[in-house]
Amino acid sequence: MIPLTGIVSLVIFTLFSSASCFENNVPVYMWNIDTDAVVNPLHSLNAEELVGKVSLSLERKLIALFMQDELSVEDFKSNDLVALKSLAEMDNDGTFYAPSVTKTSKLPEVLAAAGYGVVHVKSHQDLPASPLPDKTVLVVDLPATQLGDTRKENLQLNSNAISEVYETLKSQQPDVVGIFTAKKNSQLQMEESRRRITRNAPEKSGHVKEDAYADKFFNITQDTGKLFLFFEKAPVLKIKDEKKNEWANFTLNVDPDTTGTFVNETGHTGKLVLTYKGLSPSGPANETGKLNKASITFHFSTKRGYWYVKETAIDFDVKINDATFVENNLILVTTDISTPLRRSWHCSPASRLASYGFTYNGTVMNYTNKVILNTDGFQLQPFKVSKDKFGDGYDCVGFFTEGIWAAIILGLIIAMMLAWAISMVADIKTPDRYDDPKGKTITVTATD
């Protein structure tokens, strides 16, 4: 059975795995091994360090190294490796789990340098028919799991194959240590596959497919500072003609002109300018308008260790059907964007970043147009940018979501009902007087 320390290491590493999501760190699982070695789940080991930790427990034993193409911590949390887990439970010597190991493909070389003979096994026919000498490593290359719908089934097949091969070796000699790992992290491969999705070329008349505009990163560097901006999907600017009650939705799926953007770290001020030109409405609601120009400006400032969006304004020249609307320096109501310095502001779900014509300071403004700027995956950091990457994200979604609040309230109601039931049971009084057939009948009054 997987020891409690191994399970705790697995859970902790999963919580912090995002910090190393772009590194090829692979879990390593050993069974039938008696060792007191421990690993820090937040620290990665290389192949040499791993062998050094368990070298004493591997002395004078046959090692069966099962090498898969891809593996991740999430695979151990699933039920796809149930055969392997059952196999480990049958051995009493114990298990060892390292959640993050680099250069696992070099394990055979490291063991060979430690004095082990290395034998590669490609199929069942290559398995030894007789006991092998001590200090031998059998490297069993498992079939490819592949990405996609078949991976779950392939993991189960590999788990069954590990169990069969290990049982065959165990029947020949008792001291067999099993090691299961892979060459690459499957989560890393999935991330790379998502990033390799081909993007469609822009169409004519300024139309660009929305899917073609994804994962857009802008690095605006100046002598006085640096600003990072990221769009997971193209933002949408919605402008409504209130007189005719018609919306024009413009998908901002072209790279904006950022002329006018600046960041002054010394003066604690900054401005982000995004200018779009020549876009047509998207969607069936309105197909005859045109966005001649729209310039969205975010003003930044800092205060008491935080940076925040001080003000957002928009200039636009737009045609909706046969009407043209022009606005200059129209102040928008912006989502509360406030984040500690050296951290970025991040919002994954689709949200309204800025708007006009809606509630503002408790009152509704007078307007002839409604303006909404929607984003779907947005990240921004204008101050204290370092190491060419975003600082830790300050998410727009708080920890206490609707589901968590519902669970807390429901739990409190159940706890109150349970407390009431316990108090009712505790208030039950047993009789302390009994009828005597030879005596006077007991009379219970209302006060009793």
Short mmCIF file of C-alpha atoms in Angstrom, two decimals:
data_model
loop_
_atom_site.label_atom_id
_atom_site.label_comp_id
_atom_site.label_asym_id
_atom_site.label_seq_id
_atom_site.Cartn_x
_atom_site.Cartn_y
_atom_site.Cartn_z
CA MET A 1 0.00 0.00 0.00
CA ILE A 2 1.23 3.51 -0.76
CA PRO A 3 2.42 4.97 2.57
CA LEU A 4 0.84 8.04 4.08
CA THR A 5 4.01 10.09 3.50
CA GLY A 6 3.84 9.31 -0.20
CA ILE A 7 0.20 10.39 -0.43
CA VAL A 8 0.93 13.65 1.41
CA SER A 9 3.85 14.34 -0.92
CA LEU A 10 1.61 13.70 -3.91
CA VAL A 11 -1.08 16.13 -2.70
CA ILE A 12 1.36 18.91 -1.81
CA PHE A 13 3.18 18.61 -5.09
CA THR A 14 -0.09 18.81 -7.01
CA LEU A 15 -0.94 22.11 -5.31
CA PHE A 16 2.35 23.66 -6.36
CA SER A 17 2.82 21.93 -9.69
CA SER A 18 1.85 25.11 -11.56
CA ALA A 19 5.19 26.64 -10.55
CA SER A 20 7.01 24.09 -12.73
CA CYS A 21 4.37 23.46 -15.38
CA PHE A 22 6.86 24.08 -18.20
CA GLU A 23 9.57 21.76 -16.85
CA ASN A 24 9.86 18.12 -17.85
CA ASN A 25 9.51 16.75 -14.31
CA VAL A 26 8.29 13.16 -14.16
CA PRO A 27 7.13 11.13 -11.13
CA VAL A 28 9.01 7.96 -10.16
CA TYR A 29 7.31 5.16 -8.22
CA MET A 30 9.17 2.21 -6.64
CA TRP A 31 7.81 -0.83 -4.83
CA ASN A 32 9.22 -3.82 -2.94
CA ILE A 33 11.88 -1.50 -1.56
CA ASP A 34 12.77 -1.03 2.11
CA THR A 35 14.00 2.54 2.47
CA ASP A 36 13.74 5.44 4.87
CA ALA A 37 14.57 8.00 2.20
CA VAL A 38 12.25 11.00 1.97
CA VAL A 39 11.88 13.67 -0.69
CA ASN A 40 10.74 17.26 -0.59
CA PRO A 41 7.62 17.42 -2.79
CA LEU A 42 8.44 21.02 -3.72
CA HIS A 43 11.97 20.18 -4.86
CA SER A 44 12.95 18.37 -8.05
CA LEU A 45 15.56 15.63 -8.08
CA ASN A 46 17.69 14.55 -11.00
CA ALA A 47 18.46 10.94 -11.84
CA GLU A 48 21.79 10.95 -9.96
CA GLU A 49 20.24 12.37 -6.78
CA LEU A 50 17.39 9.86 -6.91
CA VAL A 51 19.70 6.85 -7.23
CA GLY A 52 21.89 8.25 -4.46
CA LYS A 53 18.94 8.39 -2.06
CA VAL A 54 17.90 4.75 -2.55
CA SER A 55 21.22 3.15 -3.50
CA LEU A 56 21.59 1.25 -0.20
CA SER A 57 18.11 -0.24 -0.58
CA LEU A 58 18.90 -1.44 -4.12
CA GLU A 59 22.01 -3.41 -3.19
CA ARG A 60 22.06 -7.07 -4.27
CA LYS A 61 18.63 -6.87 -5.90
CA LEU A 62 17.27 -7.22 -9.40
CA ILE A 63 15.76 -3.96 -10.66
CA ALA A 64 12.87 -3.96 -13.13
CA LEU A 65 12.73 -0.46 -14.63
CA PHE A 66 9.46 0.10 -16.51
CA MET A 67 9.88 3.10 -18.81
CA GLN A 68 6.78 4.72 -20.32
CA ASP A 69 6.71 7.50 -22.91
CA GLU A 70 4.68 9.99 -20.83
CA LEU A 71 3.51 10.16 -17.22
CA SER A 72 2.31 12.77 -14.73
CA VAL A 73 1.20 13.10 -11.13
CA GLU A 74 -2.43 13.23 -12.29
CA ASP A 75 -2.10 9.69 -13.68
CA PHE A 76 -1.45 8.35 -10.17
CA LYS A 77 -4.58 10.11 -8.91
CA SER A 78 -6.74 8.34 -11.49
CA ASN A 79 -7.91 4.73 -11.53
CA ASP A 80 -5.96 3.92 -14.70
CA LEU A 81 -3.04 2.41 -12.75
CA VAL A 82 -5.14 0.21 -10.46
CA ALA A 83 -3.25 -2.96 -11.44
CA LEU A 84 0.06 -1.36 -10.47
CA LYS A 85 -1.31 -0.17 -7.14
CA SER A 86 -2.68 -3.64 -6.38
CA LEU A 87 0.71 -5.13 -7.20
CA ALA A 88 2.45 -2.74 -4.80
CA GLU A 89 -0.01 -3.60 -2.02
CA MET A 90 0.96 -7.28 -2.20
CA ASP A 91 4.63 -6.54 -1.44
CA ASN A 92 5.42 -5.90 2.20
CA ASP A 93 8.84 -4.28 1.84
CA GLY A 94 7.34 -0.85 1.18
CA THR A 95 7.19 1.78 -1.54
CA PHE A 96 8.97 4.99 -2.47
CA TYR A 97 7.49 7.89 -4.43
CA ALA A 98 9.31 10.91 -5.88
CA PRO A 99 6.81 13.29 -7.53
CA SER A 100 9.30 15.41 -9.48
CA VAL A 101 12.40 13.93 -11.12
CA THR A 102 14.29 15.33 -14.11
CA LYS A 103 16.34 13.43 -16.69
CA THR A 104 14.60 10.14 -15.94
CA SER A 105 15.69 8.81 -19.33
CA LYS A 106 19.24 8.69 -17.93
CA LEU A 107 18.33 6.31 -15.10
CA PRO A 108 19.80 3.27 -16.94
CA GLU A 109 23.06 5.17 -17.47
CA VAL A 110 23.23 6.27 -13.84
CA LEU A 111 22.59 2.72 -12.61
CA ALA A 112 25.19 1.39 -15.05
CA ALA A 113 27.72 3.86 -13.63
CA ALA A 114 26.86 2.50 -10.17
CA GLY A 115 27.93 -0.99 -11.26
CA TYR A 116 24.66 -2.47 -12.52
CA GLY A 117 24.40 -4.49 -15.68
CA VAL A 118 21.74 -3.11 -18.01
CA VAL A 119 19.53 -5.42 -20.09
CA HIS A 120 16.88 -3.96 -22.41
CA VAL A 121 13.60 -5.86 -22.78
CA LYS A 122 11.48 -5.15 -25.86
CA SER A 123 8.92 -7.98 -25.50
CA HIS A 124 7.99 -10.99 -23.37
CA GLN A 125 10.37 -13.13 -25.43
CA ASP A 126 13.29 -11.09 -24.10
CA LEU A 127 12.50 -11.87 -20.46
CA PRO A 128 15.13 -14.07 -18.78
CA ALA A 129 14.23 -17.74 -18.36
CA SER A 130 16.48 -18.18 -15.31
CA PRO A 131 17.51 -16.04 -12.32
CA LEU A 132 19.83 -13.16 -13.13
CA PRO A 133 22.91 -12.19 -11.15
CA ASP A 134 22.76 -9.45 -8.55
CA LYS A 135 23.03 -5.80 -9.60
CA THR A 136 21.15 -6.16 -12.87
CA VAL A 137 18.67 -3.69 -14.34
CA LEU A 138 15.98 -4.88 -16.73
CA VAL A 139 14.78 -1.87 -18.73
CA VAL A 140 11.27 -2.64 -20.00
CA ASP A 141 10.07 -0.19 -22.65
CA LEU A 142 6.29 0.06 -22.43
CA PRO A 143 4.05 0.79 -25.46
CA ALA A 144 3.29 4.44 -26.21
CA THR A 145 0.25 5.83 -24.40
CA GLN A 146 -0.42 8.66 -26.89
CA LEU A 147 -2.52 11.72 -26.24
CA GLY A 148 -6.27 11.82 -26.68
CA ASP A 149 -9.16 9.50 -25.96
CA THR A 150 -7.10 6.29 -26.14
CA ARG A 151 -4.60 7.31 -23.47
CA LYS A 152 -6.78 6.14 -20.59
CA GLU A 153 -7.10 2.67 -22.09
CA ASN A 154 -3.38 2.51 -22.92
CA LEU A 155 -2.47 3.40 -19.34
CA GLN A 156 -4.60 0.52 -18.09
CA LEU A 157 -2.97 -1.88 -20.57
CA ASN A 158 0.51 -0.78 -19.50
CA SER A 159 -0.44 -1.19 -15.85
CA ASN A 160 -1.57 -4.76 -16.55
CA ALA A 161 1.64 -5.45 -18.49
CA ILE A 162 3.76 -4.21 -15.58
CA SER A 163 1.91 -6.55 -13.24
CA GLU A 164 2.41 -9.57 -15.52
CA VAL A 165 6.11 -8.96 -16.16
CA TYR A 166 6.82 -8.27 -12.50
CA GLU A 167 5.04 -11.45 -11.39
CA THR A 168 7.08 -13.45 -13.91
CA LEU A 169 10.33 -12.05 -12.55
CA LYS A 170 9.20 -12.48 -8.95
CA SER A 171 8.52 -16.18 -9.57
CA GLN A 172 12.19 -16.64 -10.53
CA GLN A 173 13.85 -14.65 -7.75
CA PRO A 174 12.25 -12.91 -4.75
CA ASP A 175 14.36 -9.75 -4.49
CA VAL A 176 12.96 -7.73 -7.38
CA VAL A 177 12.51 -3.97 -7.04
CA GLY A 178 10.02 -2.41 -9.44
CA ILE A 179 10.48 1.13 -10.75
CA PHE A 180 7.85 2.89 -12.87
CA THR A 181 8.54 6.21 -14.58
CA ALA A 182 8.54 7.87 -18.01
CA LYS A 183 10.67 9.96 -20.31
CA LYS A 184 8.36 12.98 -20.48
CA ASN A 185 5.65 14.68 -18.46
CA SER A 186 2.28 14.07 -20.12
CA GLN A 187 0.90 17.41 -18.90
CA LEU A 188 3.78 19.20 -20.61
CA GLN A 189 3.04 17.36 -23.82
CA MET A 190 -0.63 18.38 -23.65
CA GLU A 191 0.38 22.01 -23.14
CA GLU A 192 2.71 21.89 -26.13
CA SER A 193 -0.03 20.29 -28.24
CA ARG A 194 -2.43 23.09 -27.37
CA ARG A 195 0.17 25.67 -28.34
CA ARG A 196 0.82 23.97 -31.67
CA ILE A 197 -2.75 24.45 -32.85
CA THR A 198 -2.56 26.02 -36.28
CA ARG A 199 -4.09 29.44 -36.63
CA ASN A 200 -6.17 30.35 -39.66
CA ALA A 201 -5.02 33.17 -41.92
CA PRO A 202 -6.95 36.48 -41.84
CA GLU A 203 -9.85 36.75 -44.22
CA LYS A 204 -10.69 39.65 -46.50
CA SER A 205 -12.56 42.84 -45.52
CA GLY A 206 -10.91 42.98 -42.12
CA HIS A 207 -12.59 39.77 -40.92
CA VAL A 208 -10.39 37.45 -38.88
CA LYS A 209 -11.65 34.22 -37.38
CA GLU A 210 -11.89 34.56 -33.63
CA ASP A 211 -10.03 31.26 -33.07
CA ALA A 212 -7.04 32.69 -34.94
CA TYR A 213 -6.56 35.35 -32.29
CA ALA A 214 -5.53 33.49 -29.15
CA ASP A 215 -2.78 33.64 -26.53
CA LYS A 216 -1.65 37.13 -27.55
CA PHE A 217 1.22 38.47 -25.43
CA PHE A 218 2.46 42.06 -25.60
CA ASN A 219 5.79 43.16 -24.13
CA ILE A 220 5.98 46.95 -24.12
CA THR A 221 9.45 47.97 -22.94
CA GLN A 222 10.67 51.54 -22.41
CA ASP A 223 13.58 53.22 -20.66
CA THR A 224 11.36 54.18 -17.73
CA GLY A 225 9.60 50.85 -17.29
CA LYS A 226 8.01 47.77 -18.80
CA LEU A 227 4.42 46.56 -19.26
CA PHE A 228 3.10 43.05 -19.94
CA LEU A 229 -0.34 42.37 -21.45
CA PHE A 230 -1.91 39.03 -22.35
CA PHE A 231 -5.20 38.14 -24.08
CA GLU A 232 -6.21 34.48 -23.99
CA LYS A 233 -9.02 35.24 -26.45
CA ALA A 234 -9.89 38.31 -28.45
CA PRO A 235 -11.72 40.99 -26.42
CA VAL A 236 -15.12 42.18 -27.62
CA LEU A 237 -16.22 45.82 -27.79
CA LYS A 238 -20.02 46.17 -27.73
CA ILE A 239 -21.66 49.49 -28.61
CA LYS A 240 -25.43 49.98 -28.54
CA ASP A 241 -27.59 52.56 -30.28
CA GLU A 242 -30.15 53.23 -27.55
CA LYS A 243 -32.53 55.08 -29.89
CA LYS A 244 -32.97 52.05 -32.16
CA ASN A 245 -32.07 49.48 -29.50
CA GLU A 246 -29.44 47.84 -31.71
CA TRP A 247 -26.07 46.42 -30.66
CA ALA A 248 -22.89 46.27 -32.72
CA ASN A 249 -20.41 43.71 -31.42
CA PHE A 250 -16.82 44.17 -32.60
CA THR A 251 -14.37 41.35 -31.94
CA LEU A 252 -10.98 43.01 -31.46
CA ASN A 253 -9.08 40.19 -33.16
CA VAL A 254 -6.21 42.23 -34.60
CA ASP A 255 -3.06 43.44 -32.90
CA PRO A 256 -3.71 46.93 -31.54
CA ASP A 257 -1.51 49.96 -32.01
CA THR A 258 0.03 50.70 -28.59
CA THR A 259 1.41 54.13 -29.48
CA GLY A 260 1.09 56.40 -26.45
CA THR A 261 1.68 53.65 -23.90
CA PHE A 262 4.21 54.45 -21.19
CA VAL A 263 5.23 53.29 -17.72
CA ASN A 264 7.12 55.54 -15.32
CA GLU A 265 8.39 53.45 -12.42
CA THR A 266 9.89 56.51 -10.71
CA GLY A 267 6.78 58.65 -11.04
CA HIS A 268 4.46 55.73 -10.18
CA THR A 269 2.26 56.41 -13.19
CA GLY A 270 1.52 54.64 -16.43
CA LYS A 271 -0.84 54.45 -19.37
CA LEU A 272 -1.85 51.66 -21.72
CA VAL A 273 -3.32 52.70 -25.08
CA LEU A 274 -4.95 50.14 -27.38
CA THR A 275 -6.06 51.51 -30.75
CA TYR A 276 -8.11 49.43 -33.21
CA LYS A 277 -9.15 50.43 -36.73
CA GLY A 278 -11.30 49.15 -39.57
CA LEU A 279 -13.27 46.33 -37.93
CA SER A 280 -16.69 45.01 -38.93
CA PRO A 281 -19.26 43.67 -36.47
CA SER A 282 -19.18 39.98 -35.63
CA GLY A 283 -22.18 37.73 -35.13
CA PRO A 284 -25.66 37.73 -36.63
CA ALA A 285 -27.00 40.63 -34.56
CA ASN A 286 -25.54 43.35 -36.76
CA GLU A 287 -23.62 42.98 -40.02
CA THR A 288 -23.79 46.46 -41.55
CA GLY A 289 -21.82 48.63 -39.12
CA LYS A 290 -18.14 49.47 -39.01
CA LEU A 291 -15.66 50.43 -36.33
CA ASN A 292 -13.62 53.16 -37.99
CA LYS A 293 -11.49 53.69 -34.91
CA ALA A 294 -11.55 52.88 -31.20
CA SER A 295 -8.86 53.89 -28.74
CA ILE A 296 -9.07 52.44 -25.22
CA THR A 297 -6.84 54.04 -22.58
CA PHE A 298 -6.06 52.64 -19.12
CA HIS A 299 -4.42 54.99 -16.60
CA PHE A 300 -2.34 53.35 -13.85
CA SER A 301 -1.05 54.56 -10.53
CA THR A 302 0.46 53.13 -7.33
CA LYS A 303 -0.43 53.62 -3.69
CA ARG A 304 0.79 51.93 -0.49
CA GLY A 305 2.43 49.00 -2.22
CA TYR A 306 -0.39 48.41 -4.72
CA TRP A 307 -0.86 49.31 -8.36
CA TYR A 308 -4.35 49.95 -9.69
CA VAL A 309 -6.30 51.21 -12.70
CA LYS A 310 -7.07 54.81 -11.87
CA GLU A 311 -9.26 55.58 -14.88
CA THR A 312 -10.34 54.08 -18.19
CA ALA A 313 -11.48 56.10 -21.19
CA ILE A 314 -12.46 55.37 -24.78
CA ASP A 315 -12.55 57.33 -28.02
CA PHE A 316 -14.50 55.77 -30.85
CA ASP A 317 -15.85 56.50 -34.30
CA VAL A 318 -18.40 53.83 -35.16
CA LYS A 319 -21.17 53.32 -37.67
CA ILE A 320 -24.20 51.24 -36.68
CA ASN A 321 -26.39 50.67 -39.73
CA ASP A 322 -27.04 54.18 -41.09
CA ALA A 323 -26.04 56.14 -37.96
CA THR A 324 -22.55 57.31 -37.00
CA PHE A 325 -21.49 57.82 -33.39
CA VAL A 326 -18.35 59.64 -32.28
CA GLU A 327 -17.17 59.95 -28.68
CA ASN A 328 -13.97 61.44 -27.27
CA ASN A 329 -12.52 60.72 -23.83
CA LEU A 330 -15.62 58.86 -22.67
CA ILE A 331 -14.92 57.70 -19.10
CA LEU A 332 -15.79 54.05 -18.51
CA VAL A 333 -16.69 52.23 -15.32
CA THR A 334 -13.84 49.77 -14.83
CA THR A 335 -13.69 46.52 -12.90
CA ASP A 336 -11.87 47.02 -9.60
CA ILE A 337 -8.31 46.21 -10.69
CA SER A 338 -5.96 46.55 -7.72
CA THR A 339 -2.97 44.31 -7.13
CA PRO A 340 0.18 44.33 -4.97
CA LEU A 341 3.31 45.52 -6.74
CA ARG A 342 5.35 42.79 -8.46
CA ARG A 343 2.12 40.86 -9.03
CA SER A 344 -0.11 40.74 -12.08
CA TRP A 345 -3.89 41.04 -12.33
CA HIS A 346 -5.48 38.01 -13.94
CA CYS A 347 -9.03 37.09 -14.89
CA SER A 348 -9.74 33.77 -16.59
CA PRO A 349 -13.54 33.70 -16.99
CA ALA A 350 -15.40 35.91 -19.43
CA SER A 351 -16.03 39.21 -17.67
CA ARG A 352 -16.96 42.85 -18.24
CA LEU A 353 -13.71 44.79 -17.98
CA ALA A 354 -15.18 48.26 -18.56
CA SER A 355 -18.53 49.78 -19.48
CA TYR A 356 -20.50 53.00 -19.91
CA GLY A 357 -24.20 53.69 -19.55
CA PHE A 358 -24.62 51.45 -16.52
CA THR A 359 -24.54 52.05 -12.78
CA TYR A 360 -21.84 54.54 -11.78
CA ASN A 361 -21.37 55.52 -8.13
CA GLY A 362 -24.90 54.35 -7.37
CA THR A 363 -26.58 56.35 -10.13
CA VAL A 364 -27.34 55.71 -13.80
CA MET A 365 -25.58 58.11 -16.17
CA ASN A 366 -27.31 59.86 -19.05
CA TYR A 367 -26.31 58.29 -22.32
CA THR A 368 -27.21 57.78 -25.94
CA ASN A 369 -25.00 54.71 -26.26
CA LYS A 370 -24.08 51.80 -24.06
CA VAL A 371 -20.48 50.62 -24.25
CA ILE A 372 -19.15 47.31 -22.94
CA LEU A 373 -15.61 45.92 -23.16
CA ASN A 374 -15.65 42.18 -22.50
CA THR A 375 -12.58 39.98 -22.05
CA ASP A 376 -12.20 36.23 -21.90
CA GLY A 377 -8.81 35.51 -20.36
CA PHE A 378 -6.91 38.69 -19.51
CA GLN A 379 -3.66 39.41 -17.65
CA LEU A 380 -1.91 42.71 -17.03
CA GLN A 381 1.15 43.96 -15.13
CA PRO A 382 2.42 47.53 -15.64
CA PHE A 383 4.89 47.87 -12.74
CA LYS A 384 7.83 45.91 -11.29
CA VAL A 385 8.07 43.48 -14.19
CA SER A 386 11.12 41.23 -13.92
CA LYS A 387 12.65 38.12 -15.50
CA ASP A 388 10.57 38.58 -18.66
CA LYS A 389 7.50 36.94 -17.17
CA PHE A 390 4.38 37.90 -15.25
CA GLY A 391 4.50 38.05 -11.49
CA ASP A 392 2.22 35.82 -9.46
CA GLY A 393 -1.37 36.29 -10.58
CA TYR A 394 -3.92 38.13 -8.43
CA ASP A 395 -7.12 36.53 -9.68
CA CYS A 396 -10.40 38.35 -10.17
CA VAL A 397 -12.34 35.37 -8.81
CA GLY A 398 -12.19 35.26 -5.04
CA PHE A 399 -11.70 32.11 -3.03
CA PHE A 400 -15.26 32.04 -1.69
CA THR A 401 -17.28 31.22 -4.80
CA GLU A 402 -21.04 30.67 -4.88
CA GLY A 403 -20.57 26.94 -4.49
CA ILE A 404 -18.38 27.33 -1.41
CA TRP A 405 -20.82 29.75 0.21
CA ALA A 406 -23.71 27.38 -0.51
CA ALA A 407 -21.79 24.50 1.08
CA ILE A 408 -20.94 26.60 4.15
CA ILE A 409 -24.54 27.77 4.64
CA LEU A 410 -25.91 24.27 4.12
CA GLY A 411 -23.36 22.89 6.56
CA LEU A 412 -24.36 25.47 9.18
CA ILE A 413 -28.04 24.60 8.75
CA ILE A 414 -27.32 20.90 9.17
CA ALA A 415 -25.14 21.63 12.21
CA MET A 416 -27.94 23.69 13.79
CA MET A 417 -30.46 20.91 13.16
CA LEU A 418 -28.07 18.37 14.66
CA ALA A 419 -27.48 20.57 17.73
CA TRP A 420 -31.24 21.00 18.17
CA ALA A 421 -31.78 17.23 17.89
CA ILE A 422 -29.04 16.53 20.44
CA SER A 423 -30.54 19.08 22.85
CA MET A 424 -33.97 17.45 22.49
CA VAL A 425 -32.53 14.01 23.20
CA ALA A 426 -30.62 15.36 26.19
CA ASP A 427 -33.83 16.91 27.58
CA ILE A 428 -35.62 13.57 27.82
CA LYS A 429 -36.43 12.80 31.50
CA THR A 430 -36.85 9.26 32.73
CA PRO A 431 -39.54 8.42 35.37
CA ASP A 432 -38.37 8.70 38.98
CA ARG A 433 -41.61 7.47 40.60
CA TYR A 434 -43.39 4.16 40.04
CA ASP A 435 -46.89 2.82 40.89
CA ASP A 436 -47.20 0.57 43.93
CA PRO A 437 -50.09 -1.92 43.50
CA LYS A 438 -50.66 -1.81 47.25
CA GLY A 439 -50.39 1.93 47.60
CA LYS A 440 -52.11 5.02 46.38
CA THR A 441 -52.19 5.72 42.63
CA ILE A 442 -49.62 8.27 41.51
CA THR A 443 -51.17 11.42 40.10
CA VAL A 444 -49.08 13.61 37.80
CA THR A 445 -50.08 17.25 37.80
CA ALA A 446 -49.50 19.77 35.04
CA THR A 447 -46.63 21.38 36.98
CA ASP A 448 -44.69 18.14 36.99
#
